[in-house]
Amino acid sequence: MNTTSFPVTGKTKTKVFINGRFLNHAITGVQRSAYELVKALDSLIDQGIISNNDFSFILIYPGIIVSPISLKHIIVQKKGWLKGNLWEQLELPLYTAGKLLVSLCSASPLLKRKQIVLIHDASCLVNPGFFSFGFRAWYNVMIPVLGKISRQIVTVSEFSKSELTRYAGIRKQKIQVIYNSAEHILRFGDVSDKFREKIAALKPYCLAVSNLGANKNFAGLNKAIGKIDALDFHMLIAGGALGGLKASATDHSHVTYLGYMSDAEIKHLYANASLFIFPSFYEGFGIPPLEAMIMGCPVIASATSSMPEILGDNCEYIDPANPADMAEKIFTTMHDAAKRAQLKSKGYQRAALFNWEKSAARLYELIRKCDD
C-alpha cells in the first residue's frame, strides 16, 4: 500500500486518547470500523509510516473486553468504574481532560470540545421508526451537539456527509470523509471440516448477511423469496438472533437460517456463495457488500443511500421496497453464469479501491491538525 510518510516534528510527545468503548461489544458495523482503523493506525506506526515520536496513543476503555485487540504500539488501558453511556459521558472526559480524544463509533462526551468524532450516518434522524424511543431520543440530541462542539467530525461517505448537514445541522466544511474498507475479511482463519461439509451440501446458494434491524430489510427479502416459484438453489441467511425472522418467514425447504456465524465462517460463506444480496434500506457505508466483493462473490445491493457511491457500477442494483424486483434479480442472476463472472471481476476491482491503512493515514492527518 502506498501511503504518505509523516515527518517527525520534534515537539514534545503528547497523549492522544482513543475511545475504546467499542471493545465492550461484539464486532459488527460501527465497531468493525473502529477496530480496523485502530489496528491500521498501529500498523502504520509499526511500519514507520507514522512516527511514534510525536504522539502516545492510548486506547482507553471501561468494563470488560468482549472483543480483544492485539496492538504493538497503541497502549490499551482500562479506566473508570462506570460503564456504557455513563462512563462515556462522565468519566471519559475527566480522564482525557486537556488532551485530544478520538471517538470512532458515533458517540462521544458532550462535555468535551477537543475531540474528533466519527459519526457513521444520520439514520436515527432520517428513519426514527427503525430505532427504539430511548435510542433515537438520545442520538437526536447527541449528534447535533457533537457536530457543534467537536473540533472535527468525520463520516464514512459523501452521502452521510450530506445527510449529517441536512438533518443534524453540521456545517459541511467541518466534516471530512474517511471511507471504511473490507480487506480485514482476508485475515480470518479456516473453518471446521464439519462446517465446510455442511455448506458444501447447500451449494449453489445465494447469501445474505446482517443483523435483524428493520433497516436491513430482511422482511422484504423474505417476501422476495416467497415470490420465487421455482427455487432451485438455496438461500442462506446468516446473522445473530434470527429466530424471530425464521418464525415469520416463508416456509421453504431451500431457505436456511444459519444464525450467528464467526468471522471465519462468514468468510467461508462469501467465498463459496454464487451470489450475495444486500437489501438494506439505508446505509452510511455498508461493509458487507465490499467483504463479498473482496472474496470474489457477485453482489446485488439496494440502489439507495450510500450504496451507489461505495459500489459504483460493479454490482446489480435492486429497489429494496419492491420484493418482486428483488426476486427477479436474484433468480435471473443466479441463472446467468456469465453475468456473475462479470460482477465477480468488477467487484474485485472495486474492493481494491478501499484500504484501512489509507483511511488510518487520513485519520492521522486530522489528529495532527486538531492537536494544538
JSON list of N, CA and C in Angstrom, two decimals, residues 238-280:
[
{"chain": "A", "resi": 238, "resn": "ALA", "atom": "N", "xyz": [-27.48, -15.44, 7.21]},
{"chain": "A", "resi": 238, "resn": "ALA", "atom": "CA", "xyz": [-26.61, -15.51, 8.39]},
{"chain": "A", "resi": 238, "resn": "ALA", "atom": "C", "xyz": [-26.71, -14.22, 9.18]},
{"chain": "A", "resi": 239, "resn": "GLY", "atom": "N", "xyz": [-26.76, -14.36, 10.50]},
{"chain": "A", "resi": 239, "resn": "GLY", "atom": "CA", "xyz": [-26.82, -13.20, 11.37]},
{"chain": "A", "resi": 239, "resn": "GLY", "atom": "C", "xyz": [-27.33, -13.59, 12.74]},
{"chain": "A", "resi": 240, "resn": "GLY", "atom": "N", "xyz": [-27.01, -12.76, 13.72]},
{"chain": "A", "resi": 240, "resn": "GLY", "atom": "CA", "xyz": [-27.41, -13.07, 15.08]},
{"chain": "A", "resi": 240, "resn": "GLY", "atom": "C", "xyz": [-28.90, -12.96, 15.31]},
{"chain": "A", "resi": 241, "resn": "ALA", "atom": "N", "xyz": [-29.42, -13.73, 16.26]},
{"chain": "A", "resi": 241, "resn": "ALA", "atom": "CA", "xyz": [-30.81, -13.65, 16.73]},
{"chain": "A", "resi": 241, "resn": "ALA", "atom": "C", "xyz": [-31.81, -13.72, 15.60]},
{"chain": "A", "resi": 242, "resn": "LEU", "atom": "N", "xyz": [-31.70, -14.75, 14.77]},
{"chain": "A", "resi": 242, "resn": "LEU", "atom": "CA", "xyz": [-32.59, -14.87, 13.61]},
{"chain": "A", "resi": 242, "resn": "LEU", "atom": "C", "xyz": [-33.88, -15.62, 13.91]},
{"chain": "A", "resi": 243, "resn": "GLY", "atom": "N", "xyz": [-34.10, -15.98, 15.17]},
{"chain": "A", "resi": 243, "resn": "GLY", "atom": "CA", "xyz": [-35.27, -16.77, 15.50]},
{"chain": "A", "resi": 243, "resn": "GLY", "atom": "C", "xyz": [-36.57, -16.13, 15.10]},
{"chain": "A", "resi": 244, "resn": "GLY", "atom": "N", "xyz": [-36.72, -14.81, 15.42]},
{"chain": "A", "resi": 244, "resn": "GLY", "atom": "CA", "xyz": [-37.96, -14.12, 15.08]},
{"chain": "A", "resi": 244, "resn": "GLY", "atom": "C", "xyz": [-38.17, -14.03, 13.59]},
{"chain": "A", "resi": 245, "resn": "LEU", "atom": "N", "xyz": [-37.10, -13.82, 12.86]},
{"chain": "A", "resi": 245, "resn": "LEU", "atom": "CA", "xyz": [-37.18, -13.77, 11.40]},
{"chain": "A", "resi": 245, "resn": "LEU", "atom": "C", "xyz": [-37.61, -15.11, 10.85]},
{"chain": "A", "resi": 246, "resn": "LYS", "atom": "N", "xyz": [-37.02, -16.17, 11.37]},
{"chain": "A", "resi": 246, "resn": "LYS", "atom": "CA", "xyz": [-37.34, -17.52, 10.89]},
{"chain": "A", "resi": 246, "resn": "LYS", "atom": "C", "xyz": [-38.81, -17.84, 11.13]},
{"chain": "A", "resi": 247, "resn": "ALA", "atom": "N", "xyz": [-39.32, -17.42, 12.29]},
{"chain": "A", "resi": 247, "resn": "ALA", "atom": "CA", "xyz": [-40.70, -17.72, 12.64]},
{"chain": "A", "resi": 247, "resn": "ALA", "atom": "C", "xyz": [-41.70, -17.03, 11.71]},
{"chain": "A", "resi": 248, "resn": "SER", "atom": "N", "xyz": [-41.30, -15.86, 11.19]},
{"chain": "A", "resi": 248, "resn": "SER", "atom": "CA", "xyz": [-42.21, -15.10, 10.34]},
{"chain": "A", "resi": 248, "resn": "SER", "atom": "C", "xyz": [-41.94, -15.29, 8.86]},
{"chain": "A", "resi": 249, "resn": "ALA", "atom": "N", "xyz": [-40.99, -16.14, 8.54]},
{"chain": "A", "resi": 249, "resn": "ALA", "atom": "CA", "xyz": [-40.53, -16.28, 7.17]},
{"chain": "A", "resi": 249, "resn": "ALA", "atom": "C", "xyz": [-41.40, -17.21, 6.34]},
{"chain": "A", "resi": 250, "resn": "THR", "atom": "N", "xyz": [-41.19, -17.11, 5.03]},
{"chain": "A", "resi": 250, "resn": "THR", "atom": "CA", "xyz": [-41.81, -18.05, 4.10]},
{"chain": "A", "resi": 250, "resn": "THR", "atom": "C", "xyz": [-41.31, -19.46, 4.42]},
{"chain": "A", "resi": 251, "resn": "ASP", "atom": "N", "xyz": [-42.23, -20.39, 4.52]},
{"chain": "A", "resi": 251, "resn": "ASP", "atom": "CA", "xyz": [-41.85, -21.78, 4.81]},
{"chain": "A", "resi": 251, "resn": "ASP", "atom": "C", "xyz": [-41.36, -22.43, 3.53]},
{"chain": "A", "resi": 252, "resn": "HIS", "atom": "N", "xyz": [-40.05, -22.54, 3.41]},
{"chain": "A", "resi": 252, "resn": "HIS", "atom": "CA", "xyz": [-39.47, -23.07, 2.19]},
{"chain": "A", "resi": 252, "resn": "HIS", "atom": "C", "xyz": [-38.27, -23.93, 2.54]},
{"chain": "A", "resi": 253, "resn": "SER", "atom": "N", "xyz": [-38.22, -25.12, 1.99]},
{"chain": "A", "resi": 253, "resn": "SER", "atom": "CA", "xyz": [-37.16, -26.07, 2.32]},
{"chain": "A", "resi": 253, "resn": "SER", "atom": "C", "xyz": [-35.79, -25.62, 1.82]},
{"chain": "A", "resi": 254, "resn": "HIS", "atom": "N", "xyz": [-35.75, -24.68, 0.88]},
{"chain": "A", "resi": 254, "resn": "HIS", "atom": "CA", "xyz": [-34.48, -24.23, 0.32]},
{"chain": "A", "resi": 254, "resn": "HIS", "atom": "C", "xyz": [-33.92, -23.00, 1.06]},
{"chain": "A", "resi": 255, "resn": "VAL", "atom": "N", "xyz": [-34.61, -22.55, 2.10]},
{"chain": "A", "resi": 255, "resn": "VAL", "atom": "CA", "xyz": [-34.14, -21.40, 2.87]},
{"chain": "A", "resi": 255, "resn": "VAL", "atom": "C", "xyz": [-33.55, -21.91, 4.18]},
{"chain": "A", "resi": 256, "resn": "THR", "atom": "N", "xyz": [-32.30, -21.53, 4.46]},
{"chain": "A", "resi": 256, "resn": "THR", "atom": "CA", "xyz": [-31.62, -21.96, 5.68]},
{"chain": "A", "resi": 256, "resn": "THR", "atom": "C", "xyz": [-31.18, -20.75, 6.49]},
{"chain": "A", "resi": 257, "resn": "TYR", "atom": "N", "xyz": [-31.60, -20.71, 7.76]},
{"chain": "A", "resi": 257, "resn": "TYR", "atom": "CA", "xyz": [-31.23, -19.63, 8.68]},
{"chain": "A", "resi": 257, "resn": "TYR", "atom": "C", "xyz": [-30.07, -20.12, 9.55]},
{"chain": "A", "resi": 258, "resn": "LEU", "atom": "N", "xyz": [-28.91, -19.53, 9.35]},
{"chain": "A", "resi": 258, "resn": "LEU", "atom": "CA", "xyz": [-27.70, -20.02, 9.98]},
{"chain": "A", "resi": 258, "resn": "LEU", "atom": "C", "xyz": [-27.45, -19.42, 11.36]},
{"chain": "A", "resi": 259, "resn": "GLY", "atom": "N", "xyz": [-28.12, -18.33, 11.71]},
{"chain": "A", "resi": 259, "resn": "GLY", "atom": "CA", "xyz": [-27.86, -17.69, 12.99]},
{"chain": "A", "resi": 259, "resn": "GLY", "atom": "C", "xyz": [-26.50, -17.04, 13.03]},
{"chain": "A", "resi": 260, "resn": "TYR", "atom": "N", "xyz": [-25.98, -16.86, 14.24]},
{"chain": "A", "resi": 260, "resn": "TYR", "atom": "CA", "xyz": [-24.68, -16.19, 14.39]},
{"chain": "A", "resi": 260, "resn": "TYR", "atom": "C", "xyz": [-23.56, -17.04, 13.79]},
{"chain": "A", "resi": 261, "resn": "MET", "atom": "N", "xyz": [-22.69, -16.38, 13.02]},
{"chain": "A", "resi": 261, "resn": "MET", "atom": "CA", "xyz": [-21.54, -17.04, 12.42]},
{"chain": "A", "resi": 261, "resn": "MET", "atom": "C", "xyz": [-20.26, -16.32, 12.86]},
{"chain": "A", "resi": 262, "resn": "SER", "atom": "N", "xyz": [-19.18, -17.07, 13.03]},
{"chain": "A", "resi": 262, "resn": "SER", "atom": "CA", "xyz": [-17.90, -16.47, 13.34]},
{"chain": "A", "resi": 262, "resn": "SER", "atom": "C", "xyz": [-17.36, -15.75, 12.10]},
{"chain": "A", "resi": 263, "resn": "ASP", "atom": "N", "xyz": [-16.34, -14.91, 12.29]},
{"chain": "A", "resi": 263, "resn": "ASP", "atom": "CA", "xyz": [-15.73, -14.21, 11.15]},
{"chain": "A", "resi": 263, "resn": "ASP", "atom": "C", "xyz": [-15.21, -15.20, 10.11]},
{"chain": "A", "resi": 264, "resn": "ALA", "atom": "N", "xyz": [-14.58, -16.27, 10.58]},
{"chain": "A", "resi": 264, "resn": "ALA", "atom": "CA", "xyz": [-14.05, -17.27, 9.64]},
{"chain": "A", "resi": 264, "resn": "ALA", "atom": "C", "xyz": [-15.17, -17.95, 8.87]},
{"chain": "A", "resi": 265, "resn": "GLU", "atom": "N", "xyz": [-16.29, -18.20, 9.53]},
{"chain": "A", "resi": 265, "resn": "GLU", "atom": "CA", "xyz": [-17.42, -18.84, 8.86]},
{"chain": "A", "resi": 265, "resn": "GLU", "atom": "C", "xyz": [-18.06, -17.90, 7.84]},
{"chain": "A", "resi": 266, "resn": "ILE", "atom": "N", "xyz": [-18.16, -16.61, 8.18]},
{"chain": "A", "resi": 266, "resn": "ILE", "atom": "CA", "xyz": [-18.67, -15.64, 7.22]},
{"chain": "A", "resi": 266, "resn": "ILE", "atom": "C", "xyz": [-17.77, -15.57, 5.99]},
{"chain": "A", "resi": 267, "resn": "LYS", "atom": "N", "xyz": [-16.47, -15.57, 6.23]},
{"chain": "A", "resi": 267, "resn": "LYS", "atom": "CA", "xyz": [-15.51, -15.56, 5.12]},
{"chain": "A", "resi": 267, "resn": "LYS", "atom": "C", "xyz": [-15.73, -16.77, 4.21]},
{"chain": "A", "resi": 268, "resn": "HIS", "atom": "N", "xyz": [-15.92, -17.94, 4.80]},
{"chain": "A", "resi": 268, "resn": "HIS", "atom": "CA", "xyz": [-16.14, -19.16, 4.02]},
{"chain": "A", "resi": 268, "resn": "HIS", "atom": "C", "xyz": [-17.44, -19.07, 3.24]},
{"chain": "A", "resi": 269, "resn": "LEU", "atom": "N", "xyz": [-18.47, -18.50, 3.85]},
{"chain": "A", "resi": 269, "resn": "LEU", "atom": "CA", "xyz": [-19.75, -18.36, 3.17]},
{"chain": "A", "resi": 269, "resn": "LEU", "atom": "C", "xyz": [-19.63, -17.44, 1.95]},
{"chain": "A", "resi": 270, "resn": "TYR", "atom": "N", "xyz": [-18.94, -16.31, 2.11]},
{"chain": "A", "resi": 270, "resn": "TYR", "atom": "CA", "xyz": [-18.71, -15.42, 0.96]},
{"chain": "A", "resi": 270, "resn": "TYR", "atom": "C", "xyz": [-17.98, -16.16, -0.16]},
{"chain": "A", "resi": 271, "resn": "ALA", "atom": "N", "xyz": [-16.91, -16.87, 0.21]},
{"chain": "A", "resi": 271, "resn": "ALA", "atom": "CA", "xyz": [-16.04, -17.49, -0.79]},
{"chain": "A", "resi": 271, "resn": "ALA", "atom": "C", "xyz": [-16.75, -18.57, -1.59]},
{"chain": "A", "resi": 272, "resn": "ASN", "atom": "N", "xyz": [-17.79, -19.16, -1.04]},
{"chain": "A", "resi": 272, "resn": "ASN", "atom": "CA", "xyz": [-18.46, -20.27, -1.70]},
{"chain": "A", "resi": 272, "resn": "ASN", "atom": "C", "xyz": [-19.86, -19.93, -2.22]},
{"chain": "A", "resi": 273, "resn": "ALA", "atom": "N", "xyz": [-20.29, -18.68, -2.03]},
{"chain": "A", "resi": 273, "resn": "ALA", "atom": "CA", "xyz": [-21.61, -18.27, -2.49]},
{"chain": "A", "resi": 273, "resn": "ALA", "atom": "C", "xyz": [-21.61, -17.98, -3.98]},
{"chain": "A", "resi": 274, "resn": "SER", "atom": "N", "xyz": [-22.72, -18.27, -4.63]},
{"chain": "A", "resi": 274, "resn": "SER", "atom": "CA", "xyz": [-22.88, -17.90, -6.03]},
{"chain": "A", "resi": 274, "resn": "SER", "atom": "C", "xyz": [-23.26, -16.43, -6.17]},
{"chain": "A", "resi": 275, "resn": "LEU", "atom": "N", "xyz": [-23.87, -15.90, -5.09]},
{"chain": "A", "resi": 275, "resn": "LEU", "atom": "CA", "xyz": [-24.40, -14.54, -5.15]},
{"chain": "A", "resi": 275, "resn": "LEU", "atom": "C", "xyz": [-24.58, -14.02, -3.73]},
{"chain": "A", "resi": 276, "resn": "PHE", "atom": "N", "xyz": [-24.36, -12.73, -3.52]},
{"chain": "A", "resi": 276, "resn": "PHE", "atom": "CA", "xyz": [-24.62, -12.08, -2.24]},
{"chain": "A", "resi": 276, "resn": "PHE", "atom": "C", "xyz": [-25.65, -10.99, -2.44]},
{"chain": "A", "resi": 277, "resn": "ILE", "atom": "N", "xyz": [-26.64, -10.92, -1.54]},
{"chain": "A", "resi": 277, "resn": "ILE", "atom": "CA", "xyz": [-27.66, -9.88, -1.65]},
{"chain": "A", "resi": 277, "resn": "ILE", "atom": "C", "xyz": [-27.67, -9.03, -0.39]},
{"chain": "A", "resi": 278, "resn": "PHE", "atom": "N", "xyz": [-27.76, -7.72, -0.59]},
{"chain": "A", "resi": 278, "resn": "PHE", "atom": "CA", "xyz": [-27.74, -6.74, 0.50]},
{"chain": "A", "resi": 278, "resn": "PHE", "atom": "C", "xyz": [-28.94, -5.80, 0.30]},
{"chain": "A", "resi": 279, "resn": "PRO", "atom": "N", "xyz": [-30.10, -6.14, 0.89]},
{"chain": "A", "resi": 279, "resn": "PRO", "atom": "CA", "xyz": [-31.34, -5.41, 0.59]},
{"chain": "A", "resi": 279, "resn": "PRO", "atom": "C", "xyz": [-31.64, -4.24, 1.52]},
{"chain": "A", "resi": 280, "resn": "SER", "atom": "N", "xyz": [-30.64, -3.69, 2.20]},
{"chain": "A", "resi": 280, "resn": "SER", "atom": "CA", "xyz": [-30.83, -2.66, 3.21]},
{"chain": "A", "resi": 280, "resn": "SER", "atom": "C", "xyz": [-31.50, -1.40, 2.66]}
]
